[in-house]
XYZ file of C-alpha atoms in Angstrom:
775
model
C 113.198 189.237 9.912
C 112.667 192.597 8.844
C 114.171 195.776 9.988
C 112.712 197.858 12.840
C 111.284 201.273 11.199
C 113.072 205.038 12.831
C 109.373 205.493 14.398
C 108.780 201.897 15.615
C 111.793 202.172 17.262
C 110.869 205.918 18.635
C 107.232 204.847 19.987
C 108.923 201.982 21.931
C 111.391 204.243 23.287
C 109.038 206.606 24.521
C 106.861 203.739 26.126
C 109.754 202.915 28.047
C 110.809 205.552 28.821
C 106.499 206.502 30.116
C 107.099 203.370 32.745
C 110.768 204.266 33.992
C 109.315 207.774 34.843
C 106.366 207.179 36.140
C 105.730 208.621 39.553
C 105.538 204.261 40.961
C 107.621 202.678 43.298
C 110.537 201.783 41.325
C 110.256 197.511 41.627
C 107.067 198.005 39.974
C 108.283 200.034 37.328
C 111.006 196.982 36.307
C 108.806 194.499 36.283
C 106.227 195.988 33.609
C 109.274 196.272 31.923
C 109.521 192.087 31.781
C 106.584 191.675 28.258
C 109.369 194.197 26.595
C 112.599 192.192 26.660
C 112.583 190.057 23.381
C 111.970 193.907 22.166
C 115.551 194.494 23.925
C 117.052 190.965 21.795
C 115.853 192.251 18.847
C 117.103 195.736 18.937
C 120.453 195.754 20.627
C 121.019 199.778 20.202
C 117.412 199.702 22.170
C 119.006 199.573 25.462
C 121.751 202.453 25.007
C 118.909 204.667 23.613
C 116.860 204.585 26.810
C 120.188 204.924 29.151
C 120.794 207.935 26.627
C 117.500 209.128 27.292
C 117.811 213.094 27.940
C 114.711 212.593 29.989
C 116.200 210.247 32.579
C 119.658 212.235 32.321
C 118.262 213.777 35.459
C 116.896 210.565 37.083
C 120.598 208.360 38.110
C 118.850 206.006 40.481
C 116.483 205.436 38.113
C 118.659 204.291 35.235
C 121.267 202.874 37.946
C 118.683 200.826 38.779
C 117.574 200.048 34.861
C 121.080 199.056 34.070
C 121.141 196.645 36.739
C 118.015 194.766 35.753
C 119.065 194.573 32.151
C 122.183 192.618 33.426
C 120.245 190.245 35.352
C 117.666 189.696 32.083
C 118.743 190.537 28.721
C 121.293 187.994 26.917
C 123.843 190.604 25.666
C 127.157 190.219 24.358
C 129.662 192.050 26.469
C 130.240 195.663 24.904
C 131.173 198.645 27.101
C 128.831 200.862 25.280
C 125.485 200.386 27.872
C 127.882 201.040 30.920
C 129.631 204.312 28.850
C 126.120 205.846 28.394
C 125.473 205.152 31.841
C 128.307 206.789 33.425
C 127.615 210.516 31.860
C 124.924 211.191 34.196
C 125.706 209.193 37.228
C 129.186 211.160 37.511
C 127.686 213.846 36.259
C 124.927 213.616 39.935
C 128.115 212.396 41.887
C 127.521 208.788 41.809
C 131.009 208.273 42.039
C 131.094 205.696 44.063
C 128.298 203.549 42.296
C 130.340 204.880 38.567
C 133.601 203.056 39.973
C 131.784 199.754 41.014
C 130.639 199.331 37.965
C 133.352 200.053 36.369
C 135.586 197.743 38.562
C 133.134 195.149 38.139
C 133.430 195.525 34.136
C 137.399 195.176 33.968
C 137.477 192.642 36.037
C 135.121 190.438 32.989
C 136.813 192.560 30.086
C 139.387 189.961 28.759
C 139.727 191.474 25.957
C 139.871 195.454 26.742
C 137.421 196.887 25.429
C 136.554 199.067 27.196
C 139.938 200.076 27.021
C 140.153 200.872 23.690
C 137.040 203.113 23.819
C 137.816 205.306 26.802
C 140.793 206.020 24.559
C 139.230 207.023 21.895
C 135.910 208.946 22.920
C 134.485 211.563 21.400
C 135.089 214.893 22.880
C 131.904 216.525 22.489
C 131.136 216.442 26.399
C 133.837 218.031 27.632
C 132.550 217.840 31.495
C 131.552 214.571 31.120
C 134.419 213.014 29.508
C 136.397 214.201 31.820
C 134.800 212.648 34.928
C 133.925 209.551 33.231
C 138.645 209.428 32.265
C 139.215 210.780 36.274
C 137.064 208.125 37.676
C 137.933 205.204 34.992
C 141.571 205.883 35.807
C 140.837 204.858 39.394
C 139.148 202.140 38.562
C 142.112 200.174 36.533
C 144.364 201.548 39.326
C 141.685 199.261 41.748
C 141.973 196.488 39.252
C 145.528 196.102 39.156
C 146.132 197.653 35.433
C 147.664 200.976 36.283
C 149.970 200.665 33.102
C 146.148 200.813 31.368
C 145.453 203.842 33.789
C 148.504 205.732 32.689
C 147.292 205.046 28.877
C 143.568 206.815 29.503
C 146.000 209.838 31.918
C 148.063 210.593 28.855
C 145.005 210.897 26.650
C 143.672 213.573 29.554
C 146.735 215.174 29.144
C 146.424 215.272 25.282
C 143.193 216.956 25.792
C 144.291 219.603 28.318
C 141.892 217.954 30.651
C 143.372 218.200 34.823
C 142.568 215.456 36.764
C 142.023 215.186 40.028
C 144.497 215.099 42.793
C 143.392 211.662 44.519
C 143.485 210.279 40.774
C 147.162 211.237 40.081
C 148.383 210.486 43.931
C 146.559 207.041 42.993
C 148.135 206.263 39.971
C 151.755 207.305 41.229
C 151.256 205.483 43.958
C 150.158 202.191 42.399
C 152.948 202.542 39.155
C 155.961 202.950 42.585
C 154.740 199.963 43.774
C 154.521 198.444 40.498
C 158.291 195.886 40.757
C 159.249 197.325 37.485
C 161.304 199.611 36.894
C 159.893 201.595 34.366
C 156.759 201.630 36.182
C 158.528 204.063 38.595
C 160.362 206.211 35.876
C 156.694 206.411 34.684
C 155.657 207.961 38.153
C 157.615 210.538 37.427
C 156.472 210.834 34.011
C 152.774 211.302 35.043
C 153.926 213.334 38.372
C 155.656 216.006 35.694
C 152.800 216.206 33.825
C 150.319 216.387 36.693
C 152.485 219.737 37.303
C 151.919 220.491 33.733
C 148.095 220.674 33.717
C 148.282 222.857 37.008
C 147.284 219.602 39.798
C 148.090 221.201 43.054
C 150.469 218.283 44.479
C 150.974 218.188 48.596
C 153.123 216.136 50.567
C 151.369 213.313 49.969
C 152.424 213.534 46.413
C 155.748 213.826 46.633
C 155.861 211.375 49.923
C 154.687 208.766 47.306
C 157.496 209.801 44.948
C 160.492 209.843 47.566
C 159.143 205.672 48.329
C 159.742 205.123 44.708
C 163.178 206.887 44.494
C 163.574 204.461 47.905
C 162.823 201.294 46.573
C 165.623 201.896 43.500
C 168.105 202.821 46.592
C 168.443 206.074 45.162
C 168.351 208.079 48.595
C 169.974 211.603 47.668
C 167.033 211.768 45.074
C 164.137 211.032 47.545
C 166.601 213.513 50.013
C 166.044 216.008 46.845
C 162.524 215.686 46.916
C 162.330 216.825 50.504
C 163.866 220.109 49.491
C 162.092 220.378 46.092
C 159.008 220.359 48.155
C 159.056 224.063 49.211
C 158.989 225.399 45.716
C 155.337 223.360 45.430
C 153.886 225.075 48.900
C 154.821 221.465 50.754
C 156.575 220.480 53.516
C 157.683 217.654 54.555
C 156.065 215.500 57.511
C 157.145 213.022 59.829
C 156.291 210.380 56.576
C 158.736 212.036 54.239
C 161.436 211.402 56.740
C 160.519 207.273 57.893
C 159.986 206.339 54.622
C 163.488 207.324 53.612
C 165.085 206.170 57.176
C 163.476 203.012 56.786
C 165.048 202.152 53.836
C 168.397 203.164 55.468
C 167.866 201.285 58.220
C 167.393 197.724 55.684
C 169.976 198.532 53.658
C 172.082 199.304 56.676
C 173.518 202.742 56.134
C 173.294 203.662 59.770
C 175.732 206.788 59.302
C 173.257 208.208 56.555
C 170.629 207.457 59.390
C 171.831 209.426 61.894
C 172.784 212.636 59.361
C 169.318 212.504 58.200
C 167.242 212.625 61.911
C 169.544 215.702 62.015
C 168.089 217.045 58.989
C 164.335 216.271 60.289
C 165.488 218.075 63.359
C 166.650 220.690 61.609
C 162.620 220.874 59.773
C 161.479 220.905 63.361
C 159.706 217.704 63.081
C 160.236 215.629 66.343
C 160.912 211.889 65.534
C 157.797 209.720 66.660
C 157.349 205.982 67.728
C 157.508 204.808 64.256
C 160.962 206.336 63.524
C 162.540 205.063 66.579
C 161.113 201.816 65.786
C 162.872 202.291 62.833
C 166.293 202.756 63.724
C 165.981 199.491 67.153
C 164.603 197.648 64.053
C 167.716 198.714 61.877
C 170.149 198.081 64.264
C 169.052 195.087 65.598
C 169.590 193.973 62.077
C 173.257 194.669 61.911
C 173.831 193.241 65.519
C 174.146 196.682 67.245
C 172.624 195.691 70.765
C 174.136 198.905 72.314
C 173.177 200.906 69.707
C 169.608 199.747 69.687
C 168.972 199.868 74.145
C 170.208 203.792 73.172
C 167.418 204.624 71.069
C 165.064 202.810 73.711
C 166.527 205.554 76.541
C 166.553 208.413 73.745
C 162.616 207.375 73.128
C 161.983 207.769 77.015
C 164.237 210.783 77.423
C 161.588 212.114 74.361
C 158.424 210.902 76.079
C 157.889 208.786 73.547
C 156.945 205.442 74.993
C 158.107 202.227 73.751
C 155.515 199.421 72.772
C 155.168 195.863 72.448
C 156.536 196.173 69.306
C 160.193 197.890 69.841
C 160.710 195.231 72.607
C 159.632 192.102 70.362
C 162.526 193.966 68.002
C 164.693 193.946 70.210
C 163.796 190.745 72.041
C 164.163 189.213 67.948
C 167.706 190.524 67.740
C 168.946 189.177 71.369
C 167.487 185.764 70.502
C 168.968 185.337 67.459
C 172.671 186.601 68.403
C 171.861 183.526 70.465
C 171.802 186.041 73.544
C 169.301 184.843 74.992
C 170.019 186.118 79.116
C 169.557 189.080 77.554
C 166.275 188.971 75.454
C 164.787 187.583 78.966
C 165.925 190.622 80.697
C 164.386 192.978 78.151
C 160.913 190.692 79.019
C 161.278 191.576 82.526
C 161.997 195.159 81.905
C 158.921 195.503 79.827
C 156.599 194.125 82.629
C 157.951 196.859 84.776
C 156.645 199.195 82.004
C 153.479 198.024 82.779
C 153.937 196.300 78.873
C 152.335 192.670 79.237
C 154.157 190.546 76.438
C 152.101 189.196 73.890
C 151.956 186.283 71.949
C 154.750 187.316 69.969
C 157.018 188.367 72.284
C 156.504 184.557 73.599
C 156.847 183.195 70.488
C 160.367 184.779 69.765
C 161.521 183.532 73.572
C 160.518 180.776 72.977
C 161.670 180.452 69.322
C 165.025 181.210 70.992
C 165.516 178.703 73.587
C 165.475 175.993 70.614
C 167.719 177.357 68.826
C 170.166 177.730 72.041
C 169.346 173.958 72.883
C 167.397 174.687 75.725
C 163.696 172.912 74.879
C 162.936 172.466 79.057
C 163.138 176.538 78.780
C 160.912 176.469 75.813
C 158.100 174.351 76.929
C 158.606 176.432 80.537
C 157.899 179.459 78.374
C 154.200 178.112 76.674
C 153.340 176.518 80.566
C 153.855 179.811 81.616
C 152.388 181.902 78.929
C 148.765 179.860 79.284
C 149.152 181.041 83.271
C 149.400 184.155 82.244
C 146.585 184.576 80.050
C 147.994 184.612 76.378
C 146.913 182.097 74.096
C 149.588 180.072 72.059
C 148.667 180.870 68.373
C 149.518 178.493 65.110
C 152.822 179.820 65.526
C 153.510 178.463 68.764
C 152.955 175.078 67.509
C 154.764 175.375 64.076
C 157.851 176.635 66.306
C 157.230 173.361 68.192
C 156.887 170.924 65.197
C 159.435 172.892 63.306
C 161.998 171.698 66.541
C 160.882 168.258 66.330
C 161.774 168.194 62.738
C 165.054 169.576 63.344
C 165.961 166.602 65.955
C 164.796 164.480 63.933
C 161.881 163.659 66.443
C 158.857 162.882 63.157
C 156.829 160.877 65.842
C 156.873 163.877 68.859
C 156.254 166.177 65.645
C 153.231 164.137 64.579
C 151.665 164.141 68.357
C 152.165 168.033 68.202
C 150.135 167.937 64.591
C 147.232 166.370 66.886
C 147.675 168.400 69.525
C 147.137 171.615 67.721
C 143.854 170.258 66.642
C 142.531 169.130 70.166
C 143.470 172.915 70.856
C 140.870 174.131 68.060
C 143.939 175.580 65.835
C 144.465 174.336 62.294
C 147.293 173.484 61.169
C 148.183 175.377 58.368
C 150.404 174.755 55.096
C 153.632 176.139 57.151
C 152.953 173.098 59.687
C 152.585 170.847 56.789
C 155.187 172.134 54.649
C 157.518 171.566 57.726
C 156.508 167.980 58.307
C 156.817 167.186 54.823
C 160.044 168.615 54.569
C 161.302 166.543 57.557
C 160.034 163.478 56.281
C 161.855 163.983 52.957
C 164.889 164.403 54.695
C 164.851 161.327 56.757
C 163.950 159.468 53.420
C 160.289 158.523 54.330
C 158.801 159.441 51.447
C 155.600 157.206 52.351
C 155.093 159.556 55.313
C 155.664 163.010 53.151
C 152.342 161.542 50.299
C 150.043 160.785 53.304
C 150.962 164.208 54.854
C 150.239 166.016 51.932
C 146.975 163.661 51.311
C 146.121 164.931 54.822
C 146.605 168.780 53.769
C 143.898 168.151 50.748
C 141.300 166.768 52.876
C 141.313 169.586 54.850
C 141.192 171.803 52.696
C 144.929 172.936 52.582
C 146.083 173.238 48.591
C 149.790 172.140 48.513
C 151.683 174.830 47.373
C 154.311 175.518 45.624
C 157.152 174.954 48.654
C 155.384 172.024 49.234
C 155.413 170.211 45.794
C 158.841 172.107 45.277
C 160.208 170.514 48.296
C 159.029 166.869 47.725
C 160.166 167.377 43.556
C 163.930 168.097 44.760
C 164.447 165.359 47.184
C 162.587 162.738 44.834
C 165.762 164.219 42.081
C 167.773 164.149 44.481
C 167.462 160.432 45.214
C 167.297 160.419 41.248
C 163.930 159.061 41.576
C 162.521 161.282 38.335
C 159.494 159.101 37.276
C 157.948 159.584 40.570
C 158.782 162.721 40.739
C 157.365 163.533 36.834
C 154.298 161.459 38.393
C 154.159 164.086 41.288
C 154.007 166.608 38.881
C 151.623 165.476 36.566
C 149.374 164.505 39.339
C 149.756 168.135 41.092
C 148.356 169.915 38.047
C 145.615 167.598 37.313
C 144.556 168.235 41.252
C 144.612 171.520 40.480
C 147.346 172.461 43.171
C 149.692 175.613 41.917
C 152.609 173.993 39.617
C 155.750 176.832 38.601
C 158.345 177.300 37.032
C 160.407 176.115 39.713
C 158.799 173.160 40.094
C 159.633 172.279 36.394
C 162.613 173.646 36.558
C 163.673 171.553 39.318
C 162.716 168.336 37.118
C 163.897 169.510 34.221
C 167.694 169.465 36.050
C 166.823 166.241 37.536
C 166.830 164.874 33.579
C 169.898 166.390 32.654
C 172.207 165.340 35.618
C 170.502 161.915 34.864
C 171.886 162.308 31.570
C 168.238 162.371 29.929
C 168.074 165.396 27.958
C 165.340 164.351 25.738
C 162.827 163.990 28.565
C 164.096 167.180 30.209
C 163.282 169.444 27.189
C 160.064 167.215 26.832
C 159.281 169.027 29.980
C 160.596 172.808 29.012
C 158.040 172.381 26.284
C 154.806 171.007 28.421
C 155.633 174.234 30.731
C 155.786 177.087 27.715
C 152.804 174.500 26.618
C 150.533 175.079 29.877
C 151.885 178.958 29.558
C 153.580 178.682 32.614
C 156.569 181.654 31.718
C 160.128 180.503 32.384
C 162.362 183.522 34.283
C 166.000 184.279 33.535
C 167.095 181.237 36.306
C 164.629 178.576 34.107
C 166.412 179.203 31.235
C 169.729 179.551 32.818
C 168.962 175.872 34.216
C 167.743 174.320 30.255
C 171.178 176.492 29.255
C 173.483 174.995 31.901
C 171.927 171.164 31.274
C 172.268 171.676 27.737
C 175.755 172.800 28.018
C 176.913 169.802 30.190
C 175.253 167.488 27.838
C 177.576 169.015 24.942
C 174.579 170.744 23.353
C 176.226 174.038 23.755
C 174.923 175.021 20.271
C 171.212 174.558 21.491
C 171.944 176.812 24.853
C 172.673 179.514 22.137
C 169.258 179.106 20.755
C 167.480 179.167 23.659
C 169.354 182.253 25.152
C 168.230 183.989 22.281
C 164.773 182.847 22.696
C 164.985 184.056 26.015
C 165.834 187.498 24.760
C 162.731 187.695 22.344
C 160.967 186.914 25.252
C 161.560 190.450 26.805
C 164.431 188.727 29.733
C 167.612 189.865 30.746
C 170.463 187.302 30.639
C 172.943 187.528 33.316
C 176.463 186.778 34.037
C 174.965 183.322 34.849
C 173.403 182.728 31.696
C 176.548 184.165 29.796
C 179.561 182.413 31.486
C 177.781 178.929 31.108
C 177.492 179.337 27.885
C 181.561 180.126 27.514
C 181.937 177.191 29.456
C 180.249 174.741 27.722
C 182.094 176.110 24.256
C 185.435 175.608 26.435
C 184.210 171.768 28.247
C 183.971 170.633 24.211
C 187.215 172.046 23.351
C 185.828 174.837 21.309
C 187.894 178.123 23.087
C 187.640 179.766 19.315
C 184.072 179.852 19.168
C 183.879 180.309 23.564
C 185.778 183.929 22.648
C 183.929 184.578 19.579
C 180.764 184.364 21.887
C 182.026 186.286 24.152
C 183.502 189.146 21.989
C 179.425 189.414 20.911
C 178.138 189.342 24.573
C 180.975 192.489 25.613
C 179.630 194.133 22.763
C 176.081 193.742 24.571
C 176.958 195.475 26.990
C 177.825 192.003 28.686
C 180.152 193.020 31.720
C 182.420 189.998 32.370
C 183.876 188.892 35.632
C 186.525 187.018 37.579
C 184.160 184.021 36.387
C 184.256 184.432 32.988
C 188.331 185.068 32.832
C 188.797 182.087 34.952
C 186.803 179.721 32.671
C 188.748 181.467 29.200
C 191.737 180.769 31.298
C 190.965 177.425 32.053
C 190.399 176.289 28.138
C 193.038 177.759 27.054
C 195.257 175.984 29.341
C 192.958 172.574 29.309
C 194.019 172.709 24.847
C 197.319 173.676 25.020
C 197.609 177.610 24.385
C 199.177 178.811 27.737
C 200.868 181.185 26.147
C 197.530 183.507 24.951
C 196.295 182.302 28.508
C 199.381 184.457 29.946
C 198.056 186.848 27.487
C 194.584 187.451 28.513
C 196.005 187.244 32.166
C 197.969 190.283 31.609
C 194.864 192.371 29.807
C 192.942 191.769 32.346
C 195.689 192.850 34.907
C 196.369 195.812 32.706
C 192.440 197.028 32.629
C 192.182 196.202 37.168
C 189.405 193.644 36.526
C 189.620 191.748 39.811
C 191.496 187.355 39.659
C 191.057 185.488 42.502
C 193.026 183.022 43.756
C 191.585 180.410 40.983
C 193.399 182.865 38.676
C 196.662 182.266 39.675
C 196.125 178.385 40.314
C 194.879 177.795 36.921
C 198.384 179.295 35.614
C 200.568 178.140 37.887
C 199.322 174.601 37.064
C 199.762 174.702 33.543
C 202.971 176.471 34.022
C 204.653 173.592 36.112
C 203.295 170.854 33.983
C 205.382 172.082 31.064
C 207.902 172.602 33.455
C 208.005 176.528 33.265
C 208.817 176.611 37.063
C 209.993 180.154 37.385
C 207.332 181.292 35.523
C 205.154 179.634 38.040
C 207.300 180.714 41.162
C 207.032 184.386 40.532
C 202.990 184.294 39.733
C 203.276 182.525 42.859
C 204.988 185.353 44.641
C 202.820 187.298 42.826
C 199.799 185.473 44.375
C 201.534 185.889 48.234
C 201.879 190.128 47.461
C 198.015 190.033 46.665
C 197.208 187.968 49.241
C 195.357 185.554 46.984
C 197.026 182.422 48.204
C 199.085 180.232 47.798
C 196.290 177.842 49.051
C 196.148 173.759 49.465
C 195.483 173.251 45.434
C 198.503 175.542 44.814
C 200.837 173.642 47.306
C 199.602 170.407 45.956
C 200.772 171.416 42.127
C 203.712 172.828 42.976
C 205.134 170.369 44.787
C 204.103 166.741 42.821
C 204.998 168.837 40.007
C 208.786 169.470 41.102
C 208.959 165.575 41.762
C 208.019 164.401 38.977
C 210.822 166.435 37.511
C 213.372 164.864 39.506
C 213.808 168.771 41.464
C 213.438 167.136 45.065
C 215.788 169.899 46.228
C 213.323 172.560 45.340
C 210.151 170.511 46.507
C 212.384 170.032 50.067
C 212.685 173.382 50.019
C 209.221 174.035 49.218
C 207.576 172.438 52.069
C 209.884 173.702 54.091
C 208.668 177.042 52.980
C 205.023 176.060 53.758
C 206.130 174.546 56.995
C 207.736 177.624 58.334
C 204.367 179.809 57.221
C 202.118 177.335 59.313
C 200.259 176.741 55.105
C 199.531 173.029 56.224
C 197.000 171.389 58.091
C 198.597 169.988 61.310
C 197.707 166.250 62.608
C 198.916 163.827 64.988
C 201.472 162.020 63.845
C 205.043 163.546 62.707
C 208.420 161.901 61.927
C 211.068 163.297 63.895
C 214.689 163.970 62.455
C 215.326 160.670 62.091
C 212.690 159.506 60.271
C 211.403 156.914 62.065
C 210.418 158.189 65.401
C 206.461 159.133 66.014
C 205.675 161.794 68.125
C 202.360 163.704 68.443
C 201.642 166.938 66.561
C 198.905 169.822 67.755
C 195.382 168.178 67.227
C 193.565 171.191 65.055
C 190.166 170.544 63.173
C 189.927 167.385 62.083
C 189.291 166.331 58.243
C 187.775 162.718 57.772
C 188.884 162.526 54.113
C 192.138 164.053 54.962
C 192.916 161.532 57.487
C 192.094 159.432 55.534
C 194.137 159.773 52.451
C 196.824 160.740 54.967
C 196.795 157.692 56.684
C 196.915 155.484 53.272
C 199.873 157.516 51.752
C 202.022 157.053 55.044
C 201.474 153.553 55.168
C 202.412 152.932 50.800
C 205.728 155.007 51.663
C 206.354 152.740 54.728
C 205.365 150.125 52.015
C 207.830 151.598 49.360
C 205.007 151.788 47.357
C 206.030 155.567 46.516
C 204.205 155.325 43.058
C 200.552 154.242 44.300
C 201.290 156.895 46.889
C 201.775 159.560 44.295
C 198.806 158.016 42.432
C 196.795 158.971 45.804
C 198.357 162.264 46.119
C 197.401 163.441 42.887
C 193.477 161.981 43.554
C 193.550 164.094 46.567
C 195.232 166.889 44.499
C 192.100 166.974 42.205
C 189.291 166.871 44.983
C 191.459 169.696 46.896
C 192.095 168.031 50.162
C 194.881 169.307 52.154
C 197.330 165.955 53.410
C 198.821 166.167 57.209
C 202.208 167.471 57.393
C 203.765 164.354 57.827
C 202.582 162.993 54.622
C 203.771 165.460 52.445
C 207.552 164.633 54.586
C 206.786 160.931 54.128
C 205.896 161.349 49.726
C 209.613 164.394 49.485
C 211.527 161.540 51.061
C 210.500 158.539 49.065
C 210.542 160.423 46.520
C 213.819 161.235 47.376
C 214.748 157.725 47.645
C 213.975 156.692 44.361
C 215.868 159.069 42.485
C 218.691 158.460 44.082
C 218.104 154.257 43.495
C 217.210 154.964 39.968
C 220.977 157.002 40.133
C 222.652 153.620 42.040
C 220.852 151.688 38.991
C 222.379 153.415 36.084
C 225.315 153.651 37.416
C 225.570 149.901 38.164
């Protein structure tokens, strides 16, 4: 095809411009363009030339209509150039809404971010136009939830010393602050600082957004500091400034700081509003401080701020959570006396509260009452009833409630179906669980990740891994949302079933489908590999995690250290431990216990004691497991004096001893023939009431049964105790000791009488052995 000559292009452009500038009605103008459609496809620059035409610059509406016409009639590759040509005339004629609308539509379709690249490199030949384009583009990228792209455009404005609009700055700072990323909050502060340098006159709203960012990070002092800093910029804090910090303080349970903040608020001559009081009521209720919450209610009336239904609903919910249902009803009555009509939330809270207190009759009575008072039950009401039936195991009644919802004109939602599916799964009725899942699909409710993961978890628990795998595959094919938890659940199921190859195949499949694993999912795989004796491979997985920009946690490191210790590779465990400490890993008590256990298992007791002493000198925390690990190893090596020293230290630090400590020392003393010390040890424990009391206690004559005080009965403790007592009575002390050691491994506390029987049996056995050796 021959290239167009410049005079031909100019002539064609003039014709088209003339058509668009003629005084006829706009639709007719655009119709006249139809014969020229082939020319646009032959010369791609023709569209941009017309949109950039000086004669059309002052006709923004005509240009906008022409641009929309071109989108409908011209087949063109996605290029930002036509849009960029149109933005200048639109913005110069204050068509901000149209410009932003076109930008957001383009950004949504611009998967390769071509527009963003062009905006960062626009020529600086029309400063006024460029400023408006960049400013509006920031708002468009924020609207498309791409605040980091918007921040890069803001940086370009800063480099060109172009002053952005205050609304643009506030919009960008707010979007960054609400991004779930520490980096984003830091970036928001940089934008604020740059806005100041560009002479943007910030306002109270700007500071309120920054205060919110500080609170998200838990930096309440910095938030308060910003309240003080406002005055430097001619701004003054308002109720929002204080309420933002107050809300976060109450959510964190920092009620004393919240009280101090109220005093600061008063000093700033700001009166608490209803929202302020509601924040306090909510905070007190979450902590169970109902007396204080009631005082806030009284304070509201004293300051002529009337509580609303929301205030009462929070208090009622608090009392219901605390099981104080009568007080919740008293508040409901108080509401009515103030002419505040309880709403569906009030009734739902009370209905659920009564169910939780096992007063189902009152719950159903309330459902009838609310209907009588013109308060219509909603989906939540029905879901509460369904949930109660499921908890009671009344699945038939739950199914009937589902049908009742349909009859009453309510469509069961995902919560309804998820509750039912969970109930069927727990009851082991997987057929009905799948039937309910299919019903969800027929009603247009897609099985969400909660539904899917509930069933997968149950199937994996029951080791029905093939069924779980089929469900996962069918869910993906049917367009249901499958997340990393879905894959992680099944991966762990395969690892637990010692099918590591299948687990890793699923892991690869997940990544092929671009389902990004989190640190938690990586931990699942690392745990599985370590338990399969493939700790070296788990280190490769850790490196992959780091390579993907994720941050490992204590679970990641401790799992690998534990894996090496389990494999008997203690030196590798310590090498890895040292390497990780150099990379800012902070070992905790679990790390210490893993390493101690690994050393003791490999017979390196002295090294374990050295590590323990180093750990103590550094002031790091220890627990009962730490002491039990060392006491166990010392006792098994016959180093009882050292074991008793640690025991005394353990008691002094109020970390025990517990049943495991008792069992291990008693067992090793008895095995070593130190029966006198064993008797003294058991007497000491009985005096301190360390042992669980039971129904049978031998008297001083060792043959008379008397009753013991019966505390909480543990079925396993009862079972082991009875069998050991029976074996001792039959003189089968070897078998009794074998059972005793089994109970120790399971951490079971035996009855007092059982320990006495064992000690007596061992004493008698030692005496009989001594007699036999003398004869």
